[in-house]
Short mmCIF file of C-alpha atoms in Angstrom, two decimals:
data_model
loop_
_atom_site.label_atom_id
_atom_site.label_comp_id
_atom_site.label_asym_id
_atom_site.label_seq_id
_atom_site.Cartn_x
_atom_site.Cartn_y
_atom_site.Cartn_z
CA UNK A 1 2.85 20.23 19.12
CA UNK A 2 4.84 17.39 20.66
CA UNK A 3 6.74 18.46 23.80
CA UNK A 4 10.54 18.39 23.52
CA UNK A 5 12.08 15.03 24.25
CA UNK A 6 15.29 14.40 26.17
CA UNK A 7 18.46 13.77 24.15
CA UNK A 8 18.47 10.39 22.45
CA UNK A 9 21.24 8.02 23.55
CA UNK A 10 23.77 7.20 20.87
CA UNK A 11 22.51 4.66 18.37
CA UNK A 12 23.87 1.11 18.37
CA UNK A 13 25.87 -0.18 15.42
CA UNK A 14 23.24 -2.74 14.43
CA UNK A 15 19.53 -3.38 14.84
CA UNK A 16 18.03 -6.83 14.24
CA UNK A 17 21.43 -7.96 12.97
CA UNK A 18 21.70 -5.23 10.32
CA UNK A 19 24.01 -2.23 10.30
CA UNK A 20 22.63 1.27 10.77
CA UNK A 21 23.77 3.76 8.14
CA UNK A 22 25.06 7.25 8.86
CA UNK A 23 21.95 8.69 7.22
CA UNK A 24 19.18 9.73 9.59
CA UNK A 25 16.13 11.97 9.64
CA UNK A 26 14.28 13.37 12.63
CA UNK A 27 10.59 12.56 12.75
CA UNK A 28 7.79 13.53 15.08
CA UNK A 29 7.98 10.26 17.02
CA UNK A 30 11.68 9.49 16.84
CA UNK A 31 14.62 9.24 14.47
CA UNK A 32 14.57 7.46 11.11
CA UNK A 33 17.63 5.54 9.91
CA UNK A 34 18.48 3.43 6.91
CA UNK A 35 19.06 -0.18 7.88
CA UNK A 36 21.74 -1.92 5.85
CA UNK A 37 20.87 -4.93 3.66
CA UNK A 38 21.75 -8.47 4.63
CA UNK A 39 23.31 -9.00 1.18
CA UNK A 40 24.98 -6.57 -1.20
CA UNK A 41 22.25 -7.01 -3.80
CA UNK A 42 19.42 -6.03 -1.44
CA UNK A 43 18.10 -2.50 -0.85
CA UNK A 44 18.20 -0.90 2.60
CA UNK A 45 15.25 -0.94 4.95
CA UNK A 46 13.96 1.96 7.00
CA UNK A 47 13.84 1.89 10.79
CA UNK A 48 12.25 4.37 13.20
CA UNK A 49 13.75 4.61 16.68
CA UNK A 50 10.78 5.62 18.84
CA UNK A 51 11.47 8.34 21.41
CA UNK A 52 11.66 6.63 24.78
CA UNK A 53 9.65 9.41 26.43
CA UNK A 54 6.66 8.60 24.22
CA UNK A 55 6.61 5.01 25.50
CA UNK A 56 6.66 5.82 29.23
CA UNK A 57 2.89 6.48 29.69
CA UNK A 58 0.92 3.46 30.80
CA UNK A 59 -0.22 1.33 27.87
CA UNK A 60 1.78 3.27 25.26
CA UNK A 61 3.72 0.24 24.00
CA UNK A 62 0.53 -1.84 23.80
CA UNK A 63 -1.19 0.93 21.81
CA UNK A 64 1.80 1.18 19.50
CA UNK A 65 1.87 -2.58 18.90
CA UNK A 66 -1.87 -2.65 18.19
CA UNK A 67 -1.63 0.28 15.76
CA UNK A 68 1.29 -1.24 13.84
CA UNK A 69 -0.47 -4.59 13.60
CA UNK A 70 -3.72 -3.01 12.41
CA UNK A 71 -1.99 -1.06 9.65
CA UNK A 72 0.12 -4.06 8.59
CA UNK A 73 -2.98 -6.25 8.23
CA UNK A 74 -4.50 -3.81 5.73
CA UNK A 75 -1.52 -4.29 3.34
CA UNK A 76 -2.12 -0.88 1.83
CA UNK A 77 0.03 -0.08 -1.21
CA UNK A 78 0.21 3.52 0.02
CA UNK A 79 2.02 2.60 3.25
CA UNK A 80 5.56 1.13 3.36
CA UNK A 81 5.26 -2.55 4.21
CA UNK A 82 5.89 -3.29 7.88
CA UNK A 83 8.81 -5.66 8.42
CA UNK A 84 8.89 -5.83 12.22
CA UNK A 85 8.54 -3.99 15.50
CA UNK A 86 11.36 -4.92 17.88
CA UNK A 87 12.77 -3.87 21.22
CA UNK A 88 16.54 -3.86 21.27
CA UNK A 89 19.28 -2.01 23.17
CA UNK A 90 16.66 -0.37 25.39
CA UNK A 91 14.70 1.12 22.47
CA UNK A 92 11.68 0.18 20.38
CA UNK A 93 12.36 0.11 16.62
CA UNK A 94 9.77 0.06 13.83
CA UNK A 95 11.31 -1.56 10.74
CA UNK A 96 9.69 -0.89 7.37
CA UNK A 97 10.48 -1.84 3.81
CA UNK A 98 12.12 1.44 2.78
CA UNK A 99 13.84 4.49 4.31
CA UNK A 100 11.73 7.68 4.17
CA UNK A 101 13.60 9.39 1.32
CA UNK A 102 12.72 11.44 -0.59
CA UNK A 103 9.82 13.20 1.05
CA UNK A 104 7.53 15.82 -0.42
CA UNK A 105 9.11 18.26 2.03
CA UNK A 106 12.48 17.59 0.40
CA UNK A 107 11.05 18.37 -3.02
CA UNK A 108 9.46 21.59 -1.78
CA UNK A 109 12.73 22.66 -0.15
CA UNK A 110 15.02 21.87 -3.08
CA UNK A 111 12.71 22.87 -5.91
CA UNK A 112 13.12 19.63 -7.84
CA UNK A 113 12.86 20.32 -11.60
CA UNK A 114 9.93 19.32 -13.73
CA UNK A 115 7.30 19.09 -11.00
CA UNK A 116 3.95 20.48 -12.11
CA UNK A 117 0.25 20.35 -11.43
CA UNK A 118 0.12 16.73 -12.56
CA UNK A 119 2.81 15.82 -10.03
CA UNK A 120 0.83 17.52 -7.28
CA UNK A 121 -2.37 15.76 -8.35
CA UNK A 122 -0.66 12.35 -8.32
CA UNK A 123 0.58 12.86 -4.76
CA UNK A 124 -2.82 14.12 -3.62
CA UNK A 125 -4.77 11.32 -5.28
CA UNK A 126 -2.61 8.58 -3.79
CA UNK A 127 -2.50 10.07 -0.28
CA UNK A 128 -6.28 10.57 -0.37
CA UNK A 129 -6.78 6.92 -1.33
CA UNK A 130 -4.59 5.76 1.54
CA UNK A 131 -6.28 8.02 4.06
CA UNK A 132 -9.74 6.90 2.97
CA UNK A 133 -8.70 3.26 3.34
CA UNK A 134 -7.31 3.93 6.82
CA UNK A 135 -10.48 5.77 7.82
CA UNK A 136 -12.69 2.96 6.52
CA UNK A 137 -10.77 0.59 8.83
CA UNK A 138 -11.32 2.89 11.82
CA UNK A 139 -7.73 4.17 11.75
CA UNK A 140 -6.06 7.46 10.90
CA UNK A 141 -2.63 8.68 9.89
CA UNK A 142 -2.25 11.72 12.11
CA UNK A 143 0.55 14.27 11.84
CA UNK A 144 0.16 14.37 8.07
CA UNK A 145 2.71 16.92 6.90
CA UNK A 146 4.86 17.01 3.72
CA UNK A 147 7.77 15.35 5.53
CA UNK A 148 5.53 12.33 6.25
CA UNK A 149 4.84 11.74 2.54
CA UNK A 150 7.64 9.81 0.83
CA UNK A 151 8.13 8.81 -2.81
CA UNK A 152 8.37 5.16 -3.82
CA UNK A 153 10.85 4.39 -6.64
CA UNK A 154 8.04 4.56 -9.22
CA UNK A 155 7.06 8.04 -8.02
CA UNK A 156 3.95 7.04 -6.08
CA UNK A 157 3.30 8.66 -2.71
CA UNK A 158 3.53 6.66 0.53
CA UNK A 159 2.55 7.69 4.07
CA UNK A 160 5.31 6.78 6.53
CA UNK A 161 3.80 7.11 10.02
CA UNK A 162 0.28 5.71 9.69
CA UNK A 163 -1.58 5.45 13.03
CA UNK A 164 1.48 6.39 15.12
CA UNK A 165 -0.06 9.70 16.20
CA UNK A 166 -3.16 8.04 17.60
CA UNK A 167 -1.01 5.55 19.53
CA UNK A 168 1.66 7.90 20.88
CA UNK A 169 0.32 11.47 20.89
CA UNK A 170 -2.61 12.43 23.08
CA UNK A 171 -5.02 14.86 21.42
CA UNK A 172 -8.58 16.00 21.94
CA UNK A 173 -9.16 16.44 18.20
CA UNK A 174 -10.50 13.68 15.98
CA UNK A 175 -7.47 12.17 14.18
CA UNK A 176 -9.52 11.54 11.05
CA UNK A 177 -10.69 15.16 10.98
CA UNK A 178 -7.06 16.20 11.44
CA UNK A 179 -6.11 14.06 8.43
CA UNK A 180 -8.68 15.84 6.25
CA UNK A 181 -7.51 19.26 7.41
CA UNK A 182 -3.88 18.31 6.75
CA UNK A 183 -4.70 16.95 3.29
CA UNK A 184 -6.50 20.19 2.41
CA UNK A 185 -3.40 22.11 3.54
CA UNK A 186 -1.18 19.82 1.44
CA UNK A 187 -3.38 20.48 -1.60
CA UNK A 188 -2.99 24.25 -1.11
CA UNK A 189 0.77 23.95 -0.64
CA UNK A 190 1.38 21.78 -3.70
CA UNK A 191 -1.01 23.79 -5.82
CA UNK A 192 0.89 26.96 -5.01
CA UNK A 193 4.36 25.41 -5.41
CA UNK A 194 3.93 23.19 -8.46
CA UNK A 195 1.04 24.54 -10.54
CA UNK A 196 1.43 27.75 -12.52
CA UNK A 197 -0.91 30.48 -11.17
CA UNK A 198 -4.13 30.95 -13.09
CA UNK A 199 -3.90 27.62 -14.92
CA UNK A 200 -6.72 25.03 -14.89
CA UNK A 201 -4.50 22.75 -12.81
CA UNK A 202 -3.99 25.42 -10.13
CA UNK A 203 -7.71 26.14 -10.04
CA UNK A 204 -8.50 22.41 -9.74
CA UNK A 205 -6.13 21.93 -6.80
CA UNK A 206 -7.52 24.98 -5.01
CA UNK A 207 -11.04 23.65 -5.54
CA UNK A 208 -10.02 20.26 -4.12
CA UNK A 209 -8.60 21.90 -1.01
CA UNK A 210 -11.79 23.88 -0.45
CA UNK A 211 -13.97 20.81 -1.06
CA UNK A 212 -12.06 18.79 1.53
CA UNK A 213 -12.74 21.47 4.12
CA UNK A 214 -16.43 21.75 3.34
CA UNK A 215 -17.52 18.29 2.16
CA UNK A 216 -14.83 15.86 3.25
CA UNK A 217 -12.00 13.90 1.74
CA UNK A 218 -14.05 11.54 -0.44
CA UNK A 219 -15.76 14.48 -2.14
CA UNK A 220 -12.40 16.21 -2.61
CA UNK A 221 -10.93 13.15 -4.32
CA UNK A 222 -13.99 12.91 -6.57
CA UNK A 223 -13.42 16.55 -7.52
CA UNK A 224 -9.80 15.74 -8.31
CA UNK A 225 -10.47 12.65 -10.44
CA UNK A 226 -13.39 14.26 -12.26
CA UNK A 227 -11.24 17.26 -13.18
CA UNK A 228 -8.16 15.41 -14.41
CA UNK A 229 -8.60 16.86 -17.91
CA UNK A 230 -7.20 20.08 -16.41
CA UNK A 231 -3.88 18.31 -15.78
CA UNK A 232 -0.97 17.84 -18.22
CA UNK A 233 -1.69 15.04 -20.69
CA UNK A 234 1.36 12.99 -19.69
CA UNK A 235 0.96 13.34 -15.91
CA UNK A 236 0.34 9.60 -15.46
CA UNK A 237 3.95 8.93 -16.49
CA UNK A 238 5.20 10.64 -13.29
CA UNK A 239 8.53 11.41 -15.02
CA UNK A 240 9.58 14.19 -12.61
CA UNK A 241 8.47 12.25 -9.53
CA UNK A 242 10.38 9.16 -10.69
CA UNK A 243 13.51 11.25 -11.23
CA UNK A 244 13.19 12.80 -7.79
CA UNK A 245 12.73 9.36 -6.21
CA UNK A 246 15.80 8.02 -8.01
CA UNK A 247 17.92 10.78 -6.50
CA UNK A 248 17.06 9.45 -3.04
CA UNK A 249 19.65 6.68 -3.30
CA UNK A 250 22.43 9.32 -3.19
CA UNK A 251 21.19 10.49 0.20
CA UNK A 252 21.88 7.16 1.86
CA UNK A 253 25.40 6.87 3.25
CA UNK A 254 27.37 3.66 3.67
CA UNK A 255 26.70 1.80 6.93
CA UNK A 256 28.50 3.36 9.87
CA UNK A 257 30.24 0.09 10.76
CA UNK A 258 30.71 -1.63 7.46
CA UNK A 259 33.26 -4.13 8.77
CA UNK A 260 31.39 -4.98 11.93
CA UNK A 261 30.07 -8.52 12.07
CA UNK A 262 26.28 -8.76 12.19
CA UNK A 263 24.85 -9.48 15.60
CA UNK A 264 23.86 -13.07 16.14
CA UNK A 265 20.06 -13.41 16.05
CA UNK A 266 18.52 -14.45 19.34
CA UNK A 267 15.19 -16.00 20.21
CA UNK A 268 12.58 -13.42 21.28
CA UNK A 269 12.45 -12.81 25.01
CA UNK A 270 9.47 -11.82 27.17
CA UNK A 271 8.61 -8.14 27.41
CA UNK A 272 10.10 -7.85 30.89
CA UNK A 273 13.64 -8.74 29.81
CA UNK A 274 16.70 -6.64 30.48
CA UNK A 275 16.89 -3.50 28.31
CA UNK A 276 19.77 -4.72 26.17
CA UNK A 277 18.00 -7.89 25.03
CA UNK A 278 16.19 -8.05 21.70
CA UNK A 279 12.45 -8.70 21.59
CA UNK A 280 10.30 -9.13 18.51
CA UNK A 281 6.89 -7.60 19.03
CA UNK A 282 5.12 -8.69 15.85
CA UNK A 283 6.15 -12.34 15.88
CA UNK A 284 8.08 -14.88 13.85
CA UNK A 285 6.32 -14.21 10.57
CA UNK A 286 7.74 -10.69 10.49
CA UNK A 287 11.14 -11.67 11.89
CA UNK A 288 12.03 -13.47 8.69
CA UNK A 289 11.09 -10.53 6.48
CA UNK A 290 14.35 -8.52 6.76
CA UNK A 291 16.11 -11.19 4.74
CA UNK A 292 13.83 -10.42 1.80
CA UNK A 293 13.22 -6.67 1.36
CA UNK A 294 10.16 -5.96 -0.71
CA UNK A 295 10.95 -2.57 -2.25
CA UNK A 296 12.45 -1.87 -5.67
CA UNK A 297 15.99 -0.55 -5.94
CA UNK A 298 17.68 1.77 -8.38
CA UNK A 299 21.07 1.19 -9.94
CA UNK A 300 23.20 4.25 -10.50
CA UNK A 301 24.07 3.06 -13.99
CA UNK A 302 20.46 3.23 -15.18
CA UNK A 303 18.49 6.21 -16.34
CA UNK A 304 17.30 8.27 -13.40
CA UNK A 305 13.61 7.65 -14.07
CA UNK A 306 13.86 3.95 -14.85
CA UNK A 307 12.79 1.34 -12.33
CA UNK A 308 15.37 -1.43 -12.16
CA UNK A 309 13.77 -3.88 -9.77
CA UNK A 310 10.06 -3.80 -10.45
CA UNK A 311 7.36 -6.12 -9.23
CA UNK A 312 4.48 -6.73 -11.63
CA UNK A 313 0.94 -5.58 -10.84
CA UNK A 314 -0.46 -9.10 -10.48
CA UNK A 315 -3.44 -8.32 -12.68
CA UNK A 316 -3.48 -8.52 -16.49
CA UNK A 317 -3.21 -4.87 -17.47
CA UNK A 318 -0.40 -2.53 -18.38
CA UNK A 319 1.23 -0.10 -15.97
CA UNK A 320 -0.45 2.89 -17.54
CA UNK A 321 -3.85 1.18 -17.34
CA UNK A 322 -3.17 0.42 -13.69
CA UNK A 323 -2.37 4.07 -13.10
CA UNK A 324 -5.53 5.10 -14.90
CA UNK A 325 -7.49 2.81 -12.60
CA UNK A 326 -6.29 4.91 -9.67
CA UNK A 327 -8.01 7.87 -11.29
CA UNK A 328 -11.43 6.33 -11.81
CA UNK A 329 -14.08 8.73 -10.63
CA UNK A 330 -17.35 7.36 -9.23
CA UNK A 331 -19.75 6.63 -12.06
CA UNK A 332 -22.73 8.96 -12.21
CA UNK A 333 -25.95 7.48 -10.96
CA UNK A 334 -28.12 6.14 -13.78
CA UNK A 335 -30.96 8.39 -14.78
CA UNK A 336 -34.32 6.77 -14.62
CA UNK A 337 -36.47 7.44 -17.63
CA UNK A 338 -40.16 7.64 -17.41
CA UNK A 339 -41.95 5.07 -19.35
CA UNK A 340 -45.32 5.65 -20.89
CA UNK A 341 -48.06 3.60 -19.41
CA UNK A 342 -49.84 1.32 -21.78
CA UNK A 343 -53.28 2.60 -22.51
CA UNK A 344 -54.91 -0.71 -23.09
CA UNK A 345 -55.43 -3.61 -20.72
CA UNK A 346 -54.25 -6.16 -23.27
CA UNK A 347 -50.87 -4.46 -23.66
CA UNK A 348 -50.52 -4.15 -19.90
CA UNK A 349 -51.27 -7.82 -19.43
CA UNK A 350 -48.75 -8.80 -22.09
CA UNK A 351 -46.08 -6.70 -20.45
CA UNK A 352 -46.84 -8.33 -17.10
CA UNK A 353 -46.45 -11.79 -18.60
CA UNK A 354 -43.17 -10.82 -20.22
CA UNK A 355 -41.94 -9.39 -16.93
CA UNK A 356 -42.76 -12.59 -15.06
CA UNK A 357 -40.99 -14.71 -17.68
CA UNK A 358 -37.91 -12.50 -17.61
CA UNK A 359 -37.82 -12.60 -13.82
CA UNK A 360 -37.95 -16.37 -13.87
CA UNK A 361 -35.18 -16.54 -16.46
CA UNK A 362 -32.90 -13.82 -15.12
CA UNK A 363 -33.42 -13.99 -11.37
CA UNK A 364 -30.10 -14.28 -9.52
CA UNK A 365 -29.06 -17.78 -8.59
CA UNK A 366 -26.99 -18.52 -5.53
CA UNK A 367 -23.34 -19.10 -6.23
CA UNK A 368 -21.64 -22.41 -5.58
CA UNK A 369 -20.70 -23.38 -2.04
CA UNK A 370 -16.91 -23.14 -1.75
CA UNK A 371 -15.52 -25.91 0.43
CA UNK A 372 -11.74 -25.60 0.05
CA UNK A 373 -8.99 -23.60 -1.63
CA UNK A 374 -5.34 -24.32 -2.38
CA UNK A 375 -2.56 -22.36 -4.11
CA UNK A 376 0.52 -23.55 -5.98
CA UNK A 377 3.49 -21.51 -7.20
CA UNK A 378 6.25 -22.44 -9.66
CA UNK A 379 8.71 -24.72 -7.84
CA UNK A 380 11.64 -23.62 -9.97
CA UNK A 381 13.39 -20.34 -9.18
CA UNK A 382 12.50 -17.42 -11.45
CA UNK A 383 15.34 -15.71 -13.28
CA UNK A 384 15.75 -12.19 -14.69
CA UNK A 385 12.45 -10.78 -15.92
CA UNK A 386 10.55 -13.96 -15.09
CA UNK A 387 6.82 -14.23 -14.50
CA UNK A 388 5.38 -16.51 -11.83
CA UNK A 389 2.07 -18.10 -12.81
CA UNK A 390 0.51 -18.69 -9.39
CA UNK A 391 -2.53 -20.95 -9.56
CA UNK A 392 -5.37 -21.10 -7.08
CA UNK A 393 -7.77 -24.04 -7.15
CA UNK A 394 -11.19 -23.43 -5.62
CA UNK A 395 -13.19 -26.52 -4.67
CA UNK A 396 -16.99 -26.14 -4.89
CA UNK A 397 -20.10 -28.28 -4.46
CA UNK A 398 -20.58 -28.38 -8.23
CA UNK A 399 -23.37 -25.83 -8.49
CA UNK A 400 -23.19 -23.21 -11.22
CA UNK A 401 -22.77 -19.53 -10.42
CA UNK A 402 -20.28 -16.82 -9.52
CA UNK A 403 -17.95 -16.50 -6.57
CA UNK A 404 -15.67 -13.62 -5.57
CA UNK A 405 -11.99 -13.68 -4.70
CA UNK A 406 -8.90 -11.51 -4.51
CA UNK A 407 -5.12 -11.88 -4.44
CA UNK A 408 -2.91 -10.37 -1.72
CA UNK A 409 0.83 -10.12 -2.37
CA UNK A 410 3.66 -10.01 0.12
CA UNK A 411 4.94 -6.73 -1.39
CA UNK A 412 1.81 -4.98 -0.12
CA UNK A 413 -0.13 -5.01 -3.39
CA UNK A 414 -3.60 -6.48 -3.74
CA UNK A 415 -5.97 -7.05 -6.62
CA UNK A 416 -9.47 -5.69 -6.70
CA UNK A 417 -12.28 -8.10 -5.80
CA UNK A 418 -12.60 -10.39 -8.83
CA UNK A 419 -15.47 -12.62 -9.96
CA UNK A 420 -15.24 -16.11 -11.45
CA UNK A 421 -18.24 -18.09 -12.67
CA UNK A 422 -18.30 -21.84 -12.12
CA UNK A 423 -20.13 -24.13 -14.51
CA UNK A 424 -22.62 -26.73 -13.32
CA UNK A 425 -20.85 -29.93 -12.35
CA UNK A 426 -17.46 -28.18 -12.12
CA UNK A 427 -16.06 -29.07 -8.69
CA UNK A 428 -12.63 -27.47 -9.11
CA UNK A 429 -12.17 -23.99 -10.60
CA UNK A 430 -8.72 -22.56 -11.34
CA UNK A 431 -7.84 -18.85 -10.96
CA UNK A 432 -4.48 -17.35 -11.83
CA UNK A 433 -2.15 -14.57 -10.67
CA UNK A 434 0.68 -13.61 -13.01
CA UNK A 435 3.45 -11.86 -11.04
CA UNK A 436 6.36 -10.40 -13.00
CA UNK A 437 9.69 -9.48 -11.39
CA UNK A 438 12.40 -7.56 -13.26
CA UNK A 439 15.90 -6.36 -12.41
CA UNK A 440 18.90 -7.63 -10.46
CA UNK A 441 18.44 -8.88 -6.93
CA UNK A 442 16.85 -11.63 -4.93
CA UNK A 443 13.21 -11.79 -3.89
CA UNK A 444 10.77 -14.23 -2.33
CA UNK A 445 7.16 -13.55 -3.19
CA UNK A 446 4.16 -14.96 -1.37
CA UNK A 447 0.76 -14.91 -3.09
CA UNK A 448 -2.25 -15.17 -0.77
CA UNK A 449 -5.67 -16.09 -2.18
CA UNK A 450 -8.88 -15.14 -0.39
CA UNK A 451 -12.21 -16.58 -1.56
CA UNK A 452 -14.95 -14.34 -0.17
CA UNK A 453 -18.13 -15.89 1.20
CA UNK A 454 -21.13 -13.81 2.34
CA UNK A 455 -21.69 -13.97 6.06
CA UNK A 456 -18.73 -16.24 6.77
CA UNK A 457 -14.95 -15.75 6.96
CA UNK A 458 -13.09 -16.10 3.64
CA UNK A 459 -11.31 -19.32 2.74
CA UNK A 460 -7.58 -18.65 2.33
CA UNK A 461 -4.42 -20.30 1.08
CA UNK A 462 -0.99 -19.13 -0.06
CA UNK A 463 2.15 -20.22 -1.85
CA UNK A 464 5.62 -18.72 -2.36
CA UNK A 465 8.18 -18.56 -5.15
CA UNK A 466 11.76 -17.30 -5.33
CA UNK A 467 13.46 -14.96 -7.80
CA UNK A 468 17.17 -14.34 -8.39
CA UNK A 469 18.86 -12.24 -11.03
CA UNK A 470 22.56 -11.45 -11.09
CA UNK A 471 22.03 -8.55 -13.50
#
């Protein structure tokens, strides 16, 4: 348990030139606030004011900066996008793309209607995916409790304090092991609260919790995805979770100093500046992000479970198919069948000849050598419901064969690794990302293309487009 911290000084009126709202939530490592938008059409950001006492040990700020950078580079869809890490008014502030409302702890406390075993399974599946991705990168979440799991506007589950525990809280226990233990506890809690006793869904969630404790998180998620037939048939729609997420907008109060003029932005100062100066820890690329929040917003005039500002998946499949992809269980290993041995030498020889011919015809050929990549986006501004056709052009040496690539989007989404086959003599190969934006607001999207090359760093390029819709 974290030792008690001294009283926090009163919060300033603005951070990074944006007004703090009256809404706040205490977290393990500090206090969360909503950070007012730069324009009326933009949604609020979230900002965590780190407890000063946690930053006094030697190297604490460096560890925090490294952890935030490492998580931001992963661009995980299950973690709110990092906007910046700044030091201002004597405090360090972590700015992310959404305030942490509503959390799973809120739903457990208020008994939100309609939540069932499918809702619990959705939260568990998405948090397990995020934890496994963090663990694969050598990171951990730490302090994974229901109040650290927040709902995105589409009802998906996000983890709000990834890697902060390992940077700020000393512990002898393995943080990854602690994540697994906490996930197993979350599975028990949600199974008890949201699944009717004795139902297949309740039994599935209990089995997942036990599997996590005995065989690990990957095995527990496989148990969950393999048993999804025990869940309600419409659980992929997330209707109750969407409704609960929509209610979060009512929890955010108006900014505390609505008429106050925004603070003038200043150039970043060195880390040894006076405590009232502002310093950007993550650099200029992140400093510009507050002007373009990346999270969807909800309009009070819409249906509670309807997403108003929604960013397309970037891959050509429907939303429900994308959700189904999250539930793909590992394919069973192919079963080898015994083949009868030929009894005669002539047949054996013929089979050997056929095998040699097939090997010569079907042997893998090396893919083309990729020498350059460029990306272009529509120069004209997208309007309401528009789709940006972002085009990547991959330059090769003209050899035939496949190459692999993926798209990374500035809203934190990424495609799976995709394969494109170049024809012989084709020196330029085009690949496309179709990015749809709907709803009122303004948005600048950046599409980043990575062409993967075995044994060498990927070739990369990016392009940006703008979107504006008055509603």
